[in-house]
Amino acid sequence: MLAASLPPGLLLILGGLALPLLPRLGRQALSLAAPLAALGLIWLLPDGVVLSTEYLGYRLELVEADALSRLFGTIFALMAFTGCVFALRQTNVVEMASALVYAGGALGVAFAGDLITVFVFWELMAVASTLVIWSPGTEASRKAGLRYALVHLLGGAVLMAGIAGHVAATGSIAFEAMTVDSPATWLMLAGVLINAGAPPLSAWLPDAYPEGSWSGTVFLSAFTTKTAVYVLLRGFPGTEILIGIGLFMIFYGIVYALLENDMRRILAYSIVNQVGFMVCGIGIGTELALNGAAAHAFAHIIYKALLLMSAGSVLYMTGLRKCTDLGGLFRTMPLTTLCGTIGALAISSFPWTSGFVTKSMITQGAADEHLMIAWMLLQAASAGVFLHAGIKFPWFVFFQKDSGLRPKDPPWSMRAAMILFAALCIGIGVAPGPLYALLPYPVDYAAYTGAHIVTQLQLLLFSGLAFFILLPLMKRTLTITLDVDWLYRVAGPAVAAGLRNTVGRAWTLGLGGARRGIDGLIAWTEATHGRDGALGRTWPIGASAVMVALFLLAYLMLFFLWPA
Amino acid sequence: MTTETKPRLVRVTEVPPCGTLPATRRPDERAPWIVRPEGIRGLWWIFGAILTACVLAELLVHLHPHFGVDGWFGFHAWFGFLSCVAMVLVAKGLGLLLKRKDTYYDARR
């Protein structure tokens, strides 16, 4: 069984590396075939450790499969495939190659059996995703990609420090559920949370993702944050602090998305919001809540990619991304409008869409644990999701005031990808059984009760009412909202410039003075003791004889003239 | 809703990735019914009817409240509405403090 012991991630990574060597048609074929082959391989993997190797005295478990890794592996491979269908017309080879390597890295983490393997694929993802952001080649993407890379290198270093500390303390590199009770485990948790978009560094996500190309952002939305969710699910289930962190992310995403004007940045903020739900579920830590977090990650990848594909289609056809420039596109982009709206309904957990059958497991988990405040906040947040993503995004892009633009629906490859994911959003919502069967724990939960449907509809429709009543307050403006990244984009450089002008100047002056002093000393020594210095040069014999005669004279004079 | 006197037309100056500039509205184009005032009025009536129906539907299903407060009549309706109003107002307030022109970062190199 050689084929079955191949790491599925390796297929995508090798595929990505081979991609630039092929002609266009070959690239397209390979970009579709590699994710499908990986998907097949994932389903051939038996449970347990499949491939391991000895490295630096540690036994690395390169491929270890169980229900949870198979769930995430499946959705990562499916996402890579659909993303590549959407990106068939993408001519940027760097983007396509790095997107495949990026997806391969995510698969590598999903099937990693030990912490060192996790770390290696983790860093590979950071590099590949930075290349995806850089691939449009614009000044904005270059700068955003650099900031993104710096945050992720920091996260990687923190994670590595945690892993090293953990290994030093326990001697074990096993990747299993841990309790957060030592500096090392805290560091690991912090490193993973940075990738999840948790506070205080959430800003990297809405800063960098919208700078990808029309297809690049679709890939970016899927892998980094959900890999972090996977690692939290396996490594830190039931860590209570995650409830608070998740709730913060949820409301951060809503409030910032409400203020945002760029359509893809609205969706980027709502990634933080949705990952917040998952992080909160992991913090609750019951089987129902963990199942909910895992299922929600699965559903989220699909509807978020769908939303970004519809936004990418608008960008592809118009080149515009600001809500202030868009509107009224439903007339000539009916399919994009429909698919975008289905994605918007799914993210809002509308009944008969995927979000309804997954997110409710998390809120139910909070209710079962009698976490009243958390439950109330989760319900309020569900209403808020409909507000900021469910209505705001389709309303300002496809409806609102007519922009006068009449772009057509995008080419067939992009339409096909959107139809596939829209069908999955509804398919999972109508028949959640197959998804529930993939979850790590047995599912004893019925999403479709009369009460659940009615209460959810009330919650969502009345937040819709609030949206349209408050519409005058939502008027889009040409603005951005400051975030923590202000600290390293403005304050940091300003402090550095200030230091350069004050301390730096004083330092230069002091250093210059000291240097001049030393130079003077050296010059003086040179003048006296150098080759031509009075004390250093060679004297003729005659001069020595005169000198000795003079000393003798002085001695004789002293001898005779000294009073006896 | 505000009424507009002049129809809006966004200028696209850069060629989008698809390679051709998007078409624009023809002068003789007829507005679809959902954007005409009578259509919008109709949609509000339908929306109102659905809202009423889904509150009344609560009487037909068996709720199983966990905390007490969620058993009050129409809890999810007014809770959803009020929390949305609160979130919009919080966002507005925060916006006063943190909003900047979208060229803010470009202006400082």
XYZ file of C-alpha atoms in Angstrom:
673
model
C 0.000 0.000 0.000
C 2.589 2.532 -1.080
C -0.005 4.948 -2.475
C -2.011 5.025 0.732
C 1.022 5.928 2.824
C 1.827 9.040 0.782
C 1.123 12.222 2.724
C -1.884 13.854 0.982
C -0.368 17.288 1.534
C 2.787 16.264 -0.318
C 0.768 15.697 -3.498
C -0.394 19.315 -3.503
C 3.004 20.665 -2.532
C 4.779 18.751 -5.317
C 1.962 19.688 -7.709
C 2.426 23.331 -6.807
C 6.188 23.155 -7.302
C 5.787 21.441 -10.695
C 3.135 23.899 -11.884
C 5.449 26.660 -13.169
C 7.214 24.155 -15.455
C 4.058 23.327 -17.415
C 2.264 25.060 -20.292
C -1.062 26.774 -19.514
C -3.306 23.808 -20.302
C -1.096 21.476 -18.283
C -1.205 23.890 -15.362
C -4.979 23.961 -15.427
C -5.205 20.181 -15.603
C -2.711 19.695 -12.780
C -4.373 22.311 -10.560
C -7.636 20.369 -10.797
C -6.158 16.869 -10.650
C -3.855 17.368 -7.659
C -6.611 18.334 -5.143
C -8.835 15.508 -6.385
C -6.005 12.989 -6.012
C -5.330 14.329 -2.512
C -9.024 13.971 -1.663
C -8.965 10.352 -2.833
C -5.820 9.683 -0.811
C -7.408 11.167 2.324
C -10.239 8.675 2.085
C -7.830 5.756 1.563
C -5.920 6.551 4.750
C -6.634 4.082 7.551
C -6.908 5.336 11.146
C -3.708 5.684 13.127
C -0.092 6.450 12.232
C 0.525 5.703 8.569
C 3.952 7.202 7.971
C 6.673 8.035 10.444
C 10.370 8.750 10.345
C 13.264 9.303 12.727
C 14.615 12.864 12.857
C 17.093 14.367 15.350
C 16.250 11.618 17.792
C 12.506 12.192 17.595
C 9.969 9.916 15.982
C 8.026 12.191 13.591
C 4.551 10.972 12.729
C 4.188 12.574 9.319
C 0.759 11.126 8.592
C -1.696 10.156 11.295
C -5.401 9.953 10.482
C -8.571 9.998 12.548
C -12.099 11.396 12.130
C -11.109 14.989 12.951
C -8.136 15.107 10.595
C -10.186 13.437 7.860
C -12.954 16.058 8.282
C -10.508 18.953 7.911
C -8.514 17.149 5.210
C -11.686 16.629 3.198
C -12.754 20.248 3.308
C -9.221 21.542 2.626
C -8.918 19.333 -0.470
C -12.435 20.188 -1.619
C -11.674 23.878 -1.128
C -8.418 23.592 -3.088
C -10.279 21.920 -5.948
C -13.151 24.416 -6.100
C -10.770 27.324 -5.669
C -8.750 26.061 -8.636
C -11.931 25.712 -10.722
C -12.761 29.314 -9.856
C -9.201 30.370 -10.688
C -8.959 28.498 -14.019
C -8.657 31.834 -15.827
C -5.999 33.112 -13.457
C -2.849 33.585 -15.546
C -0.588 34.420 -12.608
C 1.530 31.278 -12.205
C 3.031 32.352 -8.874
C -0.431 32.624 -7.358
C -1.617 29.229 -8.563
C 1.595 27.444 -7.565
C 1.698 28.996 -4.114
C -2.036 28.400 -3.596
C -1.488 24.670 -4.142
C 1.528 24.602 -1.802
C -0.524 26.589 0.733
C -3.360 24.031 0.590
C -0.773 21.242 0.843
C 0.602 22.854 4.007
C -2.900 22.942 5.501
C -3.345 19.235 4.700
C 0.073 18.585 6.229
C -1.036 20.143 9.528
C -4.357 18.277 9.440
C -2.558 14.927 9.237
C 0.428 15.763 11.450
C 0.846 13.396 14.386
C 3.429 15.415 16.301
C 4.216 19.016 17.151
C 7.363 19.288 15.024
C 5.522 18.201 11.885
C 2.747 20.681 12.741
C 5.323 23.444 12.991
C 7.052 22.634 9.706
C 3.804 22.708 7.701
C 2.641 25.751 9.701
C 5.636 27.758 8.491
C 5.271 26.433 4.944
C 1.722 27.845 4.943
C 2.998 31.223 6.150
C 5.468 31.413 3.256
C 3.046 30.165 0.591
C 0.197 32.429 1.717
C 2.507 35.452 1.689
C 3.323 34.624 -1.935
C -0.417 34.438 -2.718
C -0.861 37.940 -1.275
C 2.169 39.246 -3.176
C 1.161 37.722 -6.503
C -0.921 40.666 -7.864
C 2.340 42.633 -7.751
C 0.736 45.924 -6.724
C 2.360 48.284 -4.258
C -0.543 47.764 -1.819
C -0.237 43.981 -1.950
C 3.536 44.132 -1.536
C 3.250 46.178 1.647
C 0.274 44.254 3.044
C 2.036 40.967 2.305
C 5.124 42.117 4.168
C 3.067 43.104 7.231
C 1.248 39.769 6.988
C 4.517 37.858 6.804
C 5.933 39.694 9.830
C 2.897 38.876 11.988
C 3.008 35.232 10.925
C 6.740 34.909 11.463
C 6.151 36.304 14.955
C 3.341 33.767 15.471
C 5.574 30.970 14.221
C 8.392 31.992 16.539
C 6.033 32.099 19.528
C 4.648 28.672 18.605
C 8.158 27.228 18.196
C 9.235 28.666 21.552
C 6.197 26.993 23.115
C 6.882 23.669 21.427
C 10.553 23.772 22.439
C 9.619 24.535 26.048
C 7.004 21.806 26.045
C 9.414 19.234 24.656
C 12.097 20.267 27.140
C 9.674 19.906 30.052
C 7.883 16.698 29.054
C 10.225 15.070 26.547
C 7.225 14.357 24.359
C 6.471 15.819 20.929
C 3.012 14.184 20.827
C 0.280 16.398 19.382
C -2.610 15.721 21.754
C -5.000 17.562 24.070
C -2.990 19.720 26.467
C -3.855 21.706 29.578
C -2.692 25.287 29.527
C -0.730 25.381 32.776
C 2.867 26.272 31.920
C 4.597 29.126 30.109
C 5.348 26.722 27.246
C 1.718 25.728 26.676
C 0.659 29.375 26.984
C 3.153 30.275 24.264
C 1.844 27.497 22.031
C -1.729 28.664 22.559
C -0.714 32.262 21.789
C 1.114 31.214 18.619
C -1.924 29.310 17.367
C -4.317 32.127 18.309
C -2.291 34.645 16.290
C -3.049 32.553 13.202
C -6.707 32.279 14.205
C -7.032 36.070 14.045
C -7.518 36.454 17.793
C -7.019 39.761 19.621
C -4.884 41.762 19.945
C -3.436 40.997 16.506
C -6.677 40.381 14.543
C -5.889 43.256 12.205
C -3.484 41.238 10.044
C -6.432 39.441 8.472
C -8.583 42.313 7.148
C -5.353 44.158 6.312
C -3.827 41.475 4.083
C -6.556 39.243 2.637
C -8.380 41.892 0.570
C -5.110 42.699 -1.208
C -5.031 39.299 -2.913
C -6.177 38.981 -6.523
C -9.810 38.227 -7.446
C -9.054 34.532 -7.005
C -6.234 34.700 -4.452
C -8.446 35.980 -1.631
C -10.704 32.927 -2.069
C -7.771 30.643 -1.221
C -6.593 32.905 1.573
C -9.960 32.823 3.349
C -9.921 29.065 3.786
C -6.693 27.693 5.161
C -4.754 29.712 7.744
C -7.517 30.467 10.240
C -9.196 27.068 9.882
C -5.891 25.235 10.374
C -5.556 27.213 13.598
C -9.096 26.121 14.547
C -8.084 22.519 13.855
C -4.989 22.785 16.067
C -7.077 24.370 18.851
C -9.655 21.583 18.521
C -7.016 18.895 18.904
C -4.636 20.603 21.279
C -6.741 22.839 23.513
C -10.361 21.607 23.755
C -12.206 22.951 26.785
C -9.686 25.721 27.530
C -12.026 28.160 29.214
C -10.277 31.373 28.231
C -11.178 30.588 24.616
C -14.860 31.373 25.346
C -14.010 34.982 26.138
C -11.517 35.287 23.282
C -14.062 33.837 20.852
C -16.809 36.219 21.990
C -14.451 39.174 21.591
C -13.586 38.079 18.041
C -17.290 37.697 17.225
C -18.186 41.270 18.188
C -14.953 42.749 16.853
C -15.804 41.268 13.455
C -19.358 42.604 13.500
C -18.551 46.144 14.601
C -15.626 46.606 12.204
C -17.535 45.054 9.306
C -20.421 47.457 9.930
C -18.044 50.390 9.517
C -16.229 49.021 6.463
C -16.611 50.160 2.864
C -14.457 47.635 0.941
C -16.648 44.620 0.064
C -13.894 42.074 0.511
C -12.715 43.642 3.751
C -16.291 43.313 5.090
C -15.993 39.599 4.366
C -12.510 39.475 5.904
C -13.834 40.947 9.160
C -16.589 38.378 9.088
C -13.958 35.607 8.912
C -12.719 36.812 12.317
C -16.345 36.866 13.451
C -17.052 33.301 12.309
C -13.769 31.907 13.640
C -14.826 33.522 16.925
C -17.855 31.215 17.021
C -15.566 28.203 16.528
C -13.036 29.356 19.147
C -15.920 29.903 21.576
C -17.235 26.386 20.882
C -13.768 24.926 21.519
C -13.663 26.826 24.811
C -17.040 25.382 25.889
C -15.455 22.013 25.233
C -18.404 19.606 25.451
C -18.745 16.956 22.742
C -21.674 18.873 21.250
C -19.772 22.173 21.200
C -16.590 20.595 19.789
C -18.634 18.846 17.115
C -20.266 22.219 16.449
C -16.922 23.989 16.109
C -15.625 21.331 13.707
C -18.810 21.269 11.648
C -18.948 25.063 11.593
C -15.379 25.205 10.263
C -16.399 22.809 7.483
C -19.511 24.811 6.563
C -17.716 28.121 6.992
C -14.986 27.302 4.483
C -17.686 26.626 1.891
C -19.908 29.673 2.380
C -17.047 32.079 2.996
C -15.333 30.922 -0.196
C -18.692 31.290 -1.973
C -19.093 34.856 -0.693
C -15.551 35.751 -1.715
C -16.081 34.117 -5.114
C -19.123 36.308 -5.706
C -17.109 39.340 -4.576
C -14.211 38.123 -6.744
C -16.563 37.859 -9.724
C -17.662 41.465 -9.225
C -14.018 42.512 -8.934
C -13.107 40.465 -12.023
C -15.845 42.032 -14.134
C -15.665 45.634 -12.854
C -12.302 46.080 -11.123
C -14.198 47.809 -8.281
C -14.244 46.781 -4.637
C -15.739 49.654 -2.671
C -19.406 49.658 -1.681
C -19.517 53.355 -2.536
C -18.787 52.412 -6.181
C -21.078 49.398 -6.435
C -24.813 48.736 -6.387
C -27.591 47.583 -8.676
C -25.556 44.744 -10.166
C -28.378 42.209 -9.692
C -29.794 43.292 -13.066
C -26.985 41.858 -15.165
C -25.250 39.490 -12.729
C -28.199 37.328 -11.652
C -26.204 34.171 -10.984
C -23.521 35.982 -8.989
C -26.261 37.731 -7.012
C -28.038 34.453 -6.324
C -24.867 32.623 -5.261
C -23.684 35.570 -3.147
C -27.082 35.686 -1.467
C -27.040 31.950 -0.758
C -23.604 32.373 0.827
C -24.936 35.329 2.813
C -27.906 33.298 4.057
C -25.633 30.383 4.970
C -23.253 32.568 6.985
C -26.300 33.975 8.794
C -27.459 30.439 9.699
C -30.742 30.798 7.865
C -32.841 27.616 8.109
C -32.173 25.171 5.267
C -28.608 26.417 4.807
C -25.398 24.919 6.163
C -24.796 27.548 8.872
C -28.128 26.680 10.524
C -27.171 23.064 11.197
C -23.628 23.817 12.397
C -23.591 27.087 14.336
C -26.626 26.064 16.375
C -24.618 23.164 17.830
C -22.281 25.727 19.403
C -25.095 27.865 20.858
C -26.848 24.711 22.067
C -23.562 23.664 23.675
C -23.522 26.974 25.594
C -27.169 26.494 26.651
C -26.531 22.925 27.842
C -23.671 24.162 30.010
C -25.983 26.899 31.422
C -23.621 29.610 30.239
C -26.374 32.223 30.118
C -24.252 35.274 29.311
C -22.315 33.421 26.618
C -25.574 32.121 25.154
C -27.173 35.586 25.112
C -24.094 37.046 23.443
C -23.993 34.237 20.881
C -27.651 34.855 20.021
C -27.076 38.609 19.721
C -24.060 37.851 17.565
C -26.106 35.572 15.298
C -28.392 38.529 14.675
C -25.312 40.660 14.106
C -23.945 38.254 11.497
C -27.105 38.672 9.462
C -26.697 42.421 9.860
C -23.056 42.777 8.745
C -22.625 39.907 6.285
C -26.048 38.466 5.573
C -27.665 41.683 4.399
C -24.989 44.334 4.282
C -22.770 42.526 1.786
C -25.409 41.580 -0.837
C -27.310 44.827 -0.289
C -24.437 47.200 -0.938
C -22.873 45.132 -3.732
C -25.867 43.900 -5.706
C -28.764 46.174 -4.713
C -28.845 49.623 -3.023
C -28.625 52.657 -5.319
C -27.931 51.737 -8.921
C -24.313 52.310 -9.895
C -25.293 52.454 -13.557
C -22.839 49.634 -14.299
C -24.113 46.622 -16.212
C -21.345 43.975 -16.020
C -22.181 40.454 -17.157
C -21.934 37.320 -15.025
C -18.353 35.980 -14.984
C -17.062 33.218 -17.328
C -18.278 29.637 -16.923
C -15.412 28.348 -14.785
C -16.140 30.955 -12.137
C -19.871 30.305 -12.375
C -19.336 26.546 -12.036
C -17.300 26.962 -8.850
C -19.962 29.225 -7.343
C -22.795 26.846 -8.291
C -20.940 23.906 -6.727
C -20.452 25.655 -3.408
C -23.943 27.195 -3.407
C -25.364 23.704 -3.908
C -23.251 22.443 -0.985
C -24.475 25.294 1.262
C -28.058 24.263 0.649
C -27.346 20.524 0.457
C -25.677 20.453 3.891
C -28.472 22.622 5.274
C -31.265 20.409 3.991
C -29.556 17.076 4.679
C -26.954 17.496 7.436
C -26.657 13.731 8.007
C -23.528 13.082 5.915
C -21.668 16.010 7.530
C -22.731 14.893 11.019
C -21.414 11.409 10.200
C -17.945 12.895 9.549
C -17.731 14.657 12.928
C -15.274 13.484 15.607
C -17.961 12.590 18.175
C -21.276 10.787 17.677
C -24.013 13.346 16.995
C -27.149 13.335 19.099
C -28.591 16.617 17.919
C -31.595 17.563 15.798
C -31.285 20.984 14.196
C -34.762 20.996 12.683
C -37.250 21.383 15.511
C -40.224 23.704 15.107
C -39.015 25.863 17.969
C -35.503 26.212 16.553
C -36.741 27.207 13.096
C -39.227 29.747 14.448
C -36.865 31.336 16.942
C -34.042 31.529 14.407
C -36.338 33.106 11.810
C -37.523 35.655 14.372
C -33.955 36.510 15.302
C -32.817 36.924 11.712
C -35.840 38.621 10.179
C -36.042 41.202 12.939
C -32.364 41.992 12.571
C -33.211 42.448 8.884
C -35.898 44.908 9.952
C -33.337 46.716 12.095
C -30.990 46.935 9.095
C -33.525 48.592 6.830
C -34.817 50.921 9.548
C -31.254 51.981 10.393
C -30.188 52.193 6.744
C -29.603 55.973 6.915
C -27.035 55.294 9.669
C -25.277 52.767 7.425
C -24.565 55.116 4.550
C -21.214 54.087 3.121
C -18.382 56.581 3.332
C -14.875 56.583 1.859
C -13.293 55.618 5.131
C -11.300 52.947 6.887
C -11.353 52.175 10.607
C -8.190 52.275 12.663
C -7.171 49.027 14.302
C -4.276 47.645 16.317
C -2.211 47.592 13.129
C -2.056 51.378 13.531
C 0.538 50.653 16.220
C 2.954 49.084 13.750
C 1.970 51.110 10.699
C 2.001 54.605 12.195
C 2.999 54.699 15.870
C 5.981 52.346 15.513
C 7.558 54.181 12.572
C 6.790 57.532 14.244
C 8.495 56.463 17.472
C 11.430 55.154 15.440
C 11.703 58.416 13.517
C 11.482 60.375 16.778
C 14.233 58.270 18.324
C 16.358 58.688 15.214
C 16.029 62.464 15.428
C 16.738 62.791 19.171
C 18.590 59.879 20.678
C 20.077 59.016 17.309
C 21.414 62.500 16.821
C 22.842 62.662 20.323
C 24.390 59.273 19.822
C 25.944 60.362 16.547
C 27.291 63.516 18.166
C 28.694 61.628 21.151
C 30.126 58.947 18.928
C 31.642 61.579 16.618
C 33.215 63.391 19.567
C 34.687 60.211 20.967
C 35.951 59.220 17.559
C 37.625 62.614 17.065
C 39.257 62.284 20.486
C 40.634 58.881 19.659
C 41.778 60.063 16.247
C 43.623 62.986 17.878
C 45.373 60.662 20.319
C 46.439 58.414 17.503
C 47.699 61.358 15.430
C 49.709 62.718 18.390
C 51.296 59.337 19.065
C 52.101 59.065 15.394
C 53.744 62.506 15.435
C 56.023 61.679 18.356
C 56.561 57.967 18.058
C 55.999 57.453 14.317
C 58.680 56.741 11.759
C 59.509 60.443 11.490
C 58.581 61.357 15.060
C 61.171 62.875 17.323
C 61.321 59.719 19.409
C 60.812 57.206 16.647
C 63.196 58.207 13.858
C 66.742 56.880 13.542
C 69.481 59.253 14.617
C 72.958 59.381 12.977
C 75.952 58.165 15.119
C 77.379 61.692 15.138
C 74.276 63.041 16.794
C 74.564 60.374 19.524
C 78.221 61.323 20.091
C 77.239 65.018 20.412
C 74.500 64.043 22.833
C 76.863 61.968 24.995
C 79.394 64.819 24.934
C 76.686 67.243 26.048
C 75.651 64.963 28.931
C 79.332 64.641 29.947
C 79.686 68.399 29.864
C 76.638 68.856 32.025
C 77.929 66.234 34.497
C 81.368 67.889 34.727
C 79.824 71.306 35.245
C 77.641 69.959 38.039
C 80.616 68.213 39.597
C 82.806 71.328 39.643
C 80.204 73.961 40.345
C 78.291 72.158 43.152
C 79.170 73.711 46.462
C 81.161 71.210 48.461
C -35.526 56.512 1.956
C -33.880 59.375 0.146
C -35.125 60.169 -3.302
C -32.560 60.792 -5.976
C -32.938 63.359 -8.663
C -30.004 62.367 -10.848
C -29.354 58.690 -11.614
C -25.919 57.633 -10.408
C -23.245 56.491 -12.873
C -19.967 55.179 -11.524
C -17.018 55.765 -13.841
C -14.688 52.817 -14.333
C -11.296 54.154 -15.354
C -9.078 51.092 -15.072
C -9.611 48.020 -17.214
C -10.855 45.250 -14.883
C -9.119 41.821 -14.795
C -11.612 40.403 -17.327
C -10.120 42.681 -19.965
C -13.118 44.767 -21.020
C -14.829 47.699 -19.339
C -18.289 46.820 -17.975
C -21.305 48.016 -19.969
C -23.301 50.909 -18.560
C -27.000 51.694 -18.273
C -28.737 52.499 -21.543
C -30.817 55.676 -21.417
C -34.034 53.843 -22.373
C -33.604 51.124 -19.738
C -36.721 50.254 -17.732
C -36.252 49.846 -13.989
C -37.210 46.373 -12.720
C -40.260 46.385 -10.456
C -38.372 45.706 -7.242
C -36.591 49.052 -7.440
C -39.666 51.068 -8.419
C -41.404 52.868 -5.514
C -44.570 50.749 -5.799
C -42.438 47.590 -5.848
C -40.530 48.663 -2.754
C -43.822 49.457 -1.001
C -45.071 45.976 -1.937
C -41.910 44.368 -0.600
C -42.336 46.163 2.740
C -45.897 44.806 3.013
C -44.731 41.273 2.252
C -41.844 41.632 4.715
C -44.244 42.911 7.398
C -46.565 39.978 6.829
C -43.673 37.501 7.140
C -42.464 39.194 10.351
C -45.931 38.975 11.889
C -46.322 35.388 10.779
C -43.066 34.251 12.303
C -43.873 35.879 15.651
C -47.343 34.316 15.674
C -45.894 30.946 14.646
C -44.409 30.831 18.126
C -47.884 29.929 19.390
C -47.941 26.807 17.243
C -44.609 25.295 18.297
C -43.468 23.997 21.630
C -40.625 26.205 22.884
C -38.191 24.768 25.362
C -36.517 27.734 27.029
C -33.287 27.156 28.953
C -32.976 30.311 30.981
C -36.501 31.607 31.540
C -36.047 34.911 29.748
C -35.950 33.127 26.398
C -39.464 31.850 27.068
C -41.011 35.353 26.988
C -43.303 35.952 24.065
C -41.431 36.931 20.923
C -38.106 36.929 22.825
C -35.994 36.223 19.773
C -37.777 38.877 17.721
C -37.227 41.798 20.049
C -33.891 40.494 21.288
C -32.616 40.263 17.700
C -33.958 43.695 16.857
C -32.612 45.436 19.954
C -29.198 43.802 19.811
C -28.847 44.908 16.183
C -29.761 48.473 17.085
C -27.226 48.335 19.907
C -24.502 46.981 17.642
C -25.115 49.626 14.983
C -25.002 52.380 17.588
C -21.814 51.000 19.160
C -20.258 50.791 15.698
C -21.347 54.355 14.985
C -19.813 55.560 18.247
C -16.582 53.713 17.629
C -16.574 55.080 14.094
C -16.554 58.652 15.423
C -13.346 57.799 17.209
C -11.573 55.512 14.751
C -12.774 56.362 11.250
C -10.245 57.921 8.902
C -10.174 58.750 5.200
C -9.384 55.627 3.203
C -6.200 57.268 1.928
C -5.010 57.635 5.547
C -2.196 55.108 5.278
C -1.229 56.010 1.693
C -0.763 59.644 2.704
C 2.025 58.713 5.097
C 4.087 56.747 2.573
